[in-house]
Coordinates of C-alpha atoms in Angstrom, one line a residue:
X1 CA 159.5 145.0 28.5
X2 CA 160.6 143.6 31.8
X3 CA 160.1 145.9 34.8
X4 CA 162.5 146.0 37.7
X5 CA 161.4 144.4 41.0
X6 CA 161.0 147.9 42.6
X7 CA 158.6 148.9 39.8
X8 CA 156.6 145.7 40.2
X9 CA 156.2 146.3 43.9
X10 CA 155.2 150.0 43.5
X11 CA 151.4 149.4 43.0
X12 CA 151.2 147.1 46.1
X13 CA 153.3 149.6 48.1
X14 CA 151.0 152.5 47.1
X15 CA 148.0 150.3 48.0
X16 CA 149.5 149.5 51.4
X17 CA 150.2 153.2 52.1
X18 CA 146.6 154.0 51.2
X19 CA 145.2 151.4 53.5
X20 CA 147.6 152.5 56.3
X21 CA 146.5 156.1 55.8
X22 CA 142.8 155.2 56.1
X23 CA 143.4 153.2 59.3
X24 CA 145.7 155.8 61.0
X25 CA 143.6 158.9 60.1
X26 CA 141.1 158.4 63.0
X27 CA 144.0 158.3 65.4
X28 CA 145.5 161.4 63.9
X29 CA 142.2 163.2 64.1
X30 CA 141.8 162.2 67.7
X31 CA 145.2 163.6 68.6
X32 CA 144.6 166.7 66.4
X33 CA 141.3 167.5 68.1
X34 CA 142.8 167.1 71.5
X35 CA 145.4 169.8 70.9
X36 CA 143.0 172.5 69.7
X37 CA 141.1 175.0 71.7
X38 CA 137.5 173.8 71.9
X39 CA 135.5 175.1 68.9
X40 CA 133.1 172.3 68.5
X41 CA 133.5 169.1 66.5
X42 CA 132.5 170.7 63.2
X43 CA 134.9 173.6 63.5
X44 CA 138.1 171.6 64.2
X45 CA 140.9 172.6 61.9
X46 CA 142.8 169.9 59.9
X47 CA 146.1 170.8 61.6
X48 CA 146.6 172.3 65.1
X49 CA 148.2 175.7 64.2
X50 CA 148.0 176.9 67.8
X51 CA 148.2 173.7 69.9
X52 CA 147.2 173.8 73.5
X53 CA 147.2 171.2 76.3
X54 CA 144.2 172.6 78.1
X55 CA 142.2 169.5 77.0
X56 CA 144.7 167.2 78.6
X57 CA 144.7 169.2 81.8
X58 CA 140.9 168.9 82.0
X59 CA 140.9 165.2 81.1
X60 CA 143.5 164.4 83.8
X61 CA 141.5 166.4 86.4
X62 CA 138.2 164.7 85.4
X63 CA 139.3 161.3 84.4
X64 CA 142.5 160.6 86.3
X65 CA 140.8 158.5 88.9
X66 CA 139.0 156.4 86.3
X67 CA 142.3 155.9 84.5
X68 CA 143.9 154.5 87.7
X69 CA 140.9 152.3 88.2
X70 CA 141.2 150.8 84.8
X71 CA 144.9 150.3 85.2
X72 CA 144.3 148.4 88.5
X73 CA 141.6 146.3 87.0
X74 CA 143.7 145.4 83.9
X75 CA 146.9 144.6 85.8
X76 CA 144.9 142.6 88.4
X77 CA 143.2 140.7 85.6
X78 CA 146.5 139.8 84.0
X79 CA 148.0 138.6 87.2
X80 CA 145.1 136.4 88.2
X81 CA 144.6 135.1 84.7
X82 CA 148.2 134.0 84.4
X83 CA 148.3 132.5 87.9
X84 CA 145.3 130.3 87.0
X85 CA 145.8 129.7 83.3
X86 CA 149.5 128.8 83.3
X87 CA 149.3 125.7 85.5
X88 CA 146.0 124.6 83.9
X89 CA 147.6 124.9 80.4
X90 CA 150.7 122.9 81.6
X91 CA 148.4 120.2 83.1
X92 CA 146.5 119.9 79.8
X93 CA 149.7 119.8 77.7
X94 CA 151.7 117.5 79.9
X95 CA 149.2 114.9 81.3
X96 CA 146.8 112.9 79.2
X97 CA 143.6 112.6 81.3
X98 CA 140.1 111.5 80.5
X99 CA 137.9 114.3 79.6
X100 CA 140.8 116.5 78.4
X101 CA 139.4 116.9 74.9
X102 CA 136.0 117.7 76.3
X103 CA 137.5 120.3 78.5
X104 CA 139.3 122.0 75.6
X105 CA 136.0 122.0 73.7
X106 CA 134.3 123.7 76.6
X107 CA 137.0 126.4 76.6
X108 CA 136.4 127.0 72.9
X109 CA 132.7 127.2 73.4
X110 CA 133.2 129.6 76.4
X111 CA 135.0 132.0 74.0
X112 CA 131.9 132.1 71.8
X113 CA 129.6 133.3 74.6
X114 CA 128.8 137.0 74.3
X115 CA 130.2 139.1 77.1
X116 CA 126.7 140.6 77.8
X117 CA 125.4 137.1 78.5
X118 CA 128.1 136.4 81.0
X119 CA 127.7 139.9 82.6
X120 CA 124.0 139.3 83.1
X121 CA 124.7 135.9 84.6
X122 CA 127.3 137.2 86.9
X123 CA 125.2 140.1 88.3
X124 CA 123.0 138.1 90.7
X125 CA 125.9 136.1 92.0
X126 CA 128.1 139.1 92.4
X127 CA 125.3 141.0 94.1
X128 CA 124.9 138.2 96.7
X129 CA 128.7 138.2 97.3
X130 CA 128.8 142.1 97.6
X131 CA 131.1 142.4 94.5
X132 CA 128.9 145.0 92.8
X133 CA 130.7 148.3 92.5
X134 CA 133.9 146.6 93.5
X135 CA 137.3 146.6 91.7
X136 CA 137.9 143.0 92.7
X137 CA 134.6 142.0 91.2
X138 CA 135.5 143.5 87.8
X139 CA 138.9 141.7 88.0
X140 CA 137.1 138.4 88.6
X141 CA 134.7 139.1 85.7
X142 CA 137.4 140.0 83.2
X143 CA 139.5 137.0 84.4
X144 CA 136.6 134.7 83.6
X145 CA 136.6 136.1 80.1
X146 CA 140.4 135.9 79.7
X147 CA 141.2 132.5 81.0
X148 CA 139.8 130.3 78.1
X149 CA 141.9 132.1 75.5
X150 CA 145.0 132.2 77.8
X151 CA 144.8 128.5 78.5
X152 CA 144.4 127.5 74.8
X153 CA 147.3 129.7 73.8
X154 CA 149.7 128.7 76.5
X155 CA 148.8 125.0 76.2
X156 CA 149.6 125.0 72.5
X157 CA 153.0 126.5 73.2
X158 CA 153.7 124.1 76.1
X159 CA 152.7 121.1 74.0
X160 CA 155.6 121.9 71.7
X161 CA 158.2 121.8 74.6
X162 CA 160.3 118.6 74.3
X163 CA 159.2 116.2 77.0
X164 CA 162.8 115.2 77.5
X165 CA 163.5 118.6 79.2
X166 CA 161.0 118.0 81.9
X167 CA 161.9 114.3 82.2
X168 CA 165.5 115.2 82.7
X169 CA 164.6 117.6 85.6
X170 CA 162.5 114.8 87.1
X171 CA 165.4 112.3 86.9
X172 CA 167.6 114.9 88.6
X173 CA 165.2 114.9 91.6
X174 CA 163.0 117.8 90.9
X175 CA 159.3 117.4 91.4
X176 CA 156.6 118.3 88.9
X177 CA 156.1 121.7 90.6
X178 CA 159.8 122.5 90.5
X179 CA 160.1 121.4 86.9
X180 CA 157.1 123.5 86.0
X181 CA 158.5 126.6 87.7
X182 CA 162.2 126.2 86.7
X183 CA 161.9 124.7 83.2
X184 CA 158.5 125.1 81.6
X185 CA 157.6 128.7 82.7
X186 CA 160.9 130.3 81.6
X187 CA 160.7 128.5 78.2
X188 CA 157.1 129.6 77.8
X189 CA 157.9 133.3 78.2
X190 CA 156.8 134.3 74.7
X191 CA 153.4 132.6 75.2
X192 CA 153.0 134.1 78.6
X193 CA 153.7 137.6 77.4
X194 CA 151.4 137.2 74.5
X195 CA 148.6 135.9 76.7
X196 CA 149.2 138.7 79.2
X197 CA 149.0 141.4 76.5
X198 CA 145.8 140.2 75.0
X199 CA 144.3 139.8 78.5
X200 CA 145.4 143.3 79.4
X201 CA 143.9 144.8 76.2
X202 CA 140.6 142.9 76.8
X203 CA 140.3 144.1 80.4
X204 CA 141.5 147.6 79.6
X205 CA 138.9 148.0 76.8
X206 CA 136.0 146.4 78.8
X207 CA 132.8 148.3 78.7
X208 CA 130.0 145.7 79.2
X209 CA 131.2 144.4 82.6
X210 CA 131.8 148.0 83.8
X211 CA 128.4 149.1 82.7
X212 CA 126.6 146.0 84.2
X213 CA 128.5 145.6 87.5
X214 CA 129.1 149.2 88.5
X215 CA 126.9 152.2 89.2
X216 CA 128.9 154.5 91.3
X217 CA 131.6 157.1 90.4
X218 CA 134.0 155.6 92.9
X219 CA 134.5 152.5 90.8
X220 CA 134.3 153.6 87.1
X221 CA 136.8 152.4 84.5
X222 CA 138.0 154.8 81.8
X223 CA 135.8 153.2 79.1
X224 CA 132.7 154.0 81.1
X225 CA 134.2 157.3 82.1
X226 CA 134.5 158.3 78.4
X227 CA 131.0 157.2 77.7
X228 CA 129.6 159.4 80.5
X229 CA 132.0 162.1 79.5
X230 CA 130.8 162.4 76.0
X231 CA 127.1 162.6 77.0
X232 CA 128.0 165.4 79.5
X233 CA 130.5 167.3 77.4
X234 CA 129.3 167.3 73.8
X235 CA 130.7 170.8 73.5
X236 CA 134.1 170.1 75.0
X237 CA 135.6 167.9 72.4
X238 CA 139.2 168.8 73.2
X239 CA 138.8 167.3 76.7
X240 CA 136.9 164.3 75.3
X241 CA 139.6 163.6 72.6
X242 CA 142.4 164.1 75.2
X243 CA 140.8 161.5 77.4
X244 CA 140.6 159.1 74.4
X245 CA 144.3 159.7 73.7
X246 CA 145.3 159.1 77.3
X247 CA 143.2 155.9 77.3
X248 CA 145.1 154.7 74.2
X249 CA 148.6 155.2 75.6
X250 CA 148.9 152.1 77.8
X251 CA 147.8 149.7 75.1
X252 CA 150.0 151.4 72.5
X253 CA 153.1 151.3 74.8
X254 CA 152.5 147.6 75.6
X255 CA 152.1 146.7 71.9
X256 CA 155.4 148.4 71.1
X257 CA 157.4 146.9 74.0
X258 CA 156.0 143.4 73.6
X259 CA 156.0 143.2 69.8
X260 CA 158.7 140.6 69.4
X261 CA 157.2 138.4 72.2
X262 CA 153.8 138.6 70.5
X263 CA 155.1 137.5 67.2
X264 CA 157.0 134.6 68.7
X265 CA 154.2 133.6 71.0
X266 CA 151.5 133.8 68.3
X267 CA 153.6 131.7 65.8
X268 CA 154.7 129.1 68.4
X269 CA 151.3 129.0 70.0
X270 CA 149.4 128.4 66.8
X271 CA 147.1 125.4 66.8
X272 CA 148.8 122.6 65.1

């Protein structure tokens, strides 16, 4: 007996719903716990019958400064990474130079180095440059981690741009810089947005650099703030979960707003 297409898809649909439920449940529990009066982790009800925003008020009061610090670091990392990675990617895609292949291999190897190794290597140098406990120091550290991926992604996209477009601009009298700014960068918007988003997410969720390169409450990203918050407030789970929810908002908003750019940039920037 032949089944309808809908009937054949039903098992896979149910399986997909099951997997989605499992993945989303921790997010639900985080939001649920943040809306309940603090009764301890074990006494949290499955549904907030009497929701309260007291946890969010406490979280904003205690972690607001750390939230702004993380936002500054993440946005600064995105800006510096794109400024450095975009022309580097264009140069690698446009010009065939000796050592280009070796440089690309070095970028791939750089992505395999654990962040802890890089953080330990940066510490003595940053200490001598007075960049410990410094927002700009964390921006530089996260930029060092983000540039290899950004260069590889943007270069792959720019390598697919027809050379005739750039050559036409050069024939019309534009220099390489003008052609890069006026032709290549606008066409590469999807790749730039994709690289910017992944760079932001990496800098926003950074913990190792923050733990290694900071030791004062004046410069403390939200990830390190949550870590310290949990150890100091094991009985105030509403505030802890509210802090986690607030820390998830920027990443969630960016993923929603940049979804179509991510899909186009990831596909067009795939390694051929």
